[in-house]
């Protein structure tokens, strides 16, 4: 197995591990934030999650860039950065799901939700083709409405795309980080910050507007899941 295959395998393992480990942490994270910031509306809490997420991955990218100036450290350090970025992104996405009142208990549904956020527009286009349904705000549909057979088909398509996308992007950063005098720290931090901004933008499109308050399930902004001709809910 080549080093590239090894890296892809490790990224896949990091994603799968995070999808299991971060689910209970996301719930506890939101519960804790609601206790500490009891006056926050759901929208305000989401902005807080945005800030924490961006700060965490930016620090991680900067540390990775700084470490890469050590001879021989660049590639494994950058791979570790991908894994940290993946864990942070999974926690962020699942925390958003909690704020939106979504609890994706099934692993495959949770995986598709995260992949859709991390892959952005490319994931939505793939979902349109694989599942054959269109419309905004996929999150609730992924968790509650799409048949498992379609969920599994979508994950088989999107899983490899995730590994390729982040492995390739971070591979470019590996080369950028291997420069002297700590310049790599700024490049690593900046790269992760850009990735994080794109993830936040994608999450807005996937989740849609948050509930206006924490009281009950009053979500007037939502529309029911539109089934295609001849489809029925499972």
mmCIF file with all atom_site columns, N, CA and C in Angstrom, residues 106 108-109 112 130 147-157:
data_model
loop_
_atom_site.group_PDB
_atom_site.id
_atom_site.type_symbol
_atom_site.label_atom_id
_atom_site.label_alt_id
_atom_site.label_comp_id
_atom_site.label_asym_id
_atom_site.label_entity_id
_atom_site.label_seq_id
_atom_site.pdbx_PDB_ins_code
_atom_site.Cartn_x
_atom_site.Cartn_y
_atom_site.Cartn_z
_atom_site.occupancy
_atom_site.B_iso_or_equiv
_atom_site.pdbx_formal_charge
_atom_site.auth_seq_id
_atom_site.auth_comp_id
_atom_site.auth_asym_id
_atom_site.auth_atom_id
_atom_site.pdbx_PDB_model_num
ATOM 1  N N  . UNK A 1 106 ? -28.665 7.287  13.877 1.00 0.00 ? 106 UNK A N  1
ATOM 2  C CA . UNK A 1 106 ? -28.132 6.282  12.966 1.00 0.00 ? 106 UNK A CA 1
ATOM 3  C C  . UNK A 1 106 ? -26.798 6.762  12.384 1.00 0.00 ? 106 UNK A C  1
ATOM 4  N N  . UNK A 1 108 ? -25.120 6.028  9.614  1.00 0.00 ? 108 UNK A N  1
ATOM 5  C CA . UNK A 1 108 ? -25.072 6.382  8.197  1.00 0.00 ? 108 UNK A CA 1
ATOM 6  C C  . UNK A 1 108 ? -25.758 7.718  7.927  1.00 0.00 ? 108 UNK A C  1
ATOM 7  N N  . UNK A 1 109 ? -26.855 7.994  8.608  1.00 0.00 ? 109 UNK A N  1
ATOM 8  C CA . UNK A 1 109 ? -27.510 9.302  8.452  1.00 0.00 ? 109 UNK A CA 1
ATOM 9  C C  . UNK A 1 109 ? -26.608 10.413 8.991  1.00 0.00 ? 109 UNK A C  1
ATOM 10 N N  . UNK A 1 112 ? -23.858 11.016 6.419  1.00 0.00 ? 112 UNK A N  1
ATOM 11 C CA . UNK A 1 112 ? -24.290 11.778 5.249  1.00 0.00 ? 112 UNK A CA 1
ATOM 12 C C  . UNK A 1 112 ? -24.488 13.245 5.595  1.00 0.00 ? 112 UNK A C  1
ATOM 13 N N  . UNK A 1 130 ? -28.053 11.073 -6.979 1.00 0.00 ? 130 UNK A N  1
ATOM 14 C CA . UNK A 1 130 ? -28.151 9.762  -6.338 1.00 0.00 ? 130 UNK A CA 1
ATOM 15 C C  . UNK A 1 130 ? -29.548 9.510  -5.770 1.00 0.00 ? 130 UNK A C  1
ATOM 16 N N  . UNK A 1 147 ? -35.041 7.566  2.640  1.00 0.00 ? 147 UNK A N  1
ATOM 17 C CA . UNK A 1 147 ? -34.928 6.117  2.925  1.00 0.00 ? 147 UNK A CA 1
ATOM 18 C C  . UNK A 1 147 ? -33.480 5.695  3.119  1.00 0.00 ? 147 UNK A C  1
ATOM 19 N N  . UNK A 1 148 ? -33.267 4.679  3.966  1.00 0.00 ? 148 UNK A N  1
ATOM 20 C CA . UNK A 1 148 ? -31.913 4.225  4.261  1.00 0.00 ? 148 UNK A CA 1
ATOM 21 C C  . UNK A 1 148 ? -31.188 3.726  3.023  1.00 0.00 ? 148 UNK A C  1
ATOM 22 N N  . UNK A 1 149 ? -31.915 3.115  2.088  1.00 0.00 ? 149 UNK A N  1
ATOM 23 C CA . UNK A 1 149 ? -31.257 2.639  0.871  1.00 0.00 ? 149 UNK A CA 1
ATOM 24 C C  . UNK A 1 149 ? -30.614 3.795  0.122  1.00 0.00 ? 149 UNK A C  1
ATOM 25 N N  . UNK A 1 150 ? -31.293 4.946  0.085  1.00 0.00 ? 150 UNK A N  1
ATOM 26 C CA . UNK A 1 150 ? -30.750 6.130  -0.577 1.00 0.00 ? 150 UNK A CA 1
ATOM 27 C C  . UNK A 1 150 ? -29.604 6.728  0.231  1.00 0.00 ? 150 UNK A C  1
ATOM 28 N N  . UNK A 1 151 ? -29.714 6.703  1.556  1.00 0.00 ? 151 UNK A N  1
ATOM 29 C CA . UNK A 1 151 ? -28.636 7.189  2.422  1.00 0.00 ? 151 UNK A CA 1
ATOM 30 C C  . UNK A 1 151 ? -27.360 6.405  2.144  1.00 0.00 ? 151 UNK A C  1
ATOM 31 N N  . UNK A 1 152 ? -27.483 5.099  2.080  1.00 0.00 ? 152 UNK A N  1
ATOM 32 C CA . UNK A 1 152 ? -26.303 4.252  1.842  1.00 0.00 ? 152 UNK A CA 1
ATOM 33 C C  . UNK A 1 152 ? -25.696 4.508  0.470  1.00 0.00 ? 152 UNK A C  1
ATOM 34 N N  . UNK A 1 153 ? -26.540 4.682  -0.542 1.00 0.00 ? 153 UNK A N  1
ATOM 35 C CA . UNK A 1 153 ? -26.023 4.980  -1.886 1.00 0.00 ? 153 UNK A CA 1
ATOM 36 C C  . UNK A 1 153 ? -25.266 6.297  -1.889 1.00 0.00 ? 153 UNK A C  1
ATOM 37 N N  . UNK A 1 154 ? -25.828 7.295  -1.228 1.00 0.00 ? 154 UNK A N  1
ATOM 38 C CA . UNK A 1 154 ? -25.191 8.613  -1.196 1.00 0.00 ? 154 UNK A CA 1
ATOM 39 C C  . UNK A 1 154 ? -23.845 8.564  -0.478 1.00 0.00 ? 154 UNK A C  1
ATOM 40 N N  . UNK A 1 155 ? -23.777 7.828  0.616  1.00 0.00 ? 155 UNK A N  1
ATOM 41 C CA . UNK A 1 155 ? -22.512 7.742  1.359  1.00 0.00 ? 155 UNK A CA 1
ATOM 42 C C  . UNK A 1 155 ? -21.421 7.065  0.552  1.00 0.00 ? 155 UNK A C  1
ATOM 43 N N  . UNK A 1 156 ? -21.808 6.086  -0.266 1.00 0.00 ? 156 UNK A N  1
ATOM 44 C CA . UNK A 1 156 ? -20.811 5.412  -1.104 1.00 0.00 ? 156 UNK A CA 1
ATOM 45 C C  . UNK A 1 156 ? -20.221 6.362  -2.145 1.00 0.00 ? 156 UNK A C  1
ATOM 46 N N  . UNK A 1 157 ? -21.013 7.342  -2.551 1.00 0.00 ? 157 UNK A N  1
ATOM 47 C CA . UNK A 1 157 ? -20.535 8.331  -3.519 1.00 0.00 ? 157 UNK A CA 1
ATOM 48 C C  . UNK A 1 157 ? -19.724 9.419  -2.826 1.00 0.00 ? 157 UNK A C  1
#
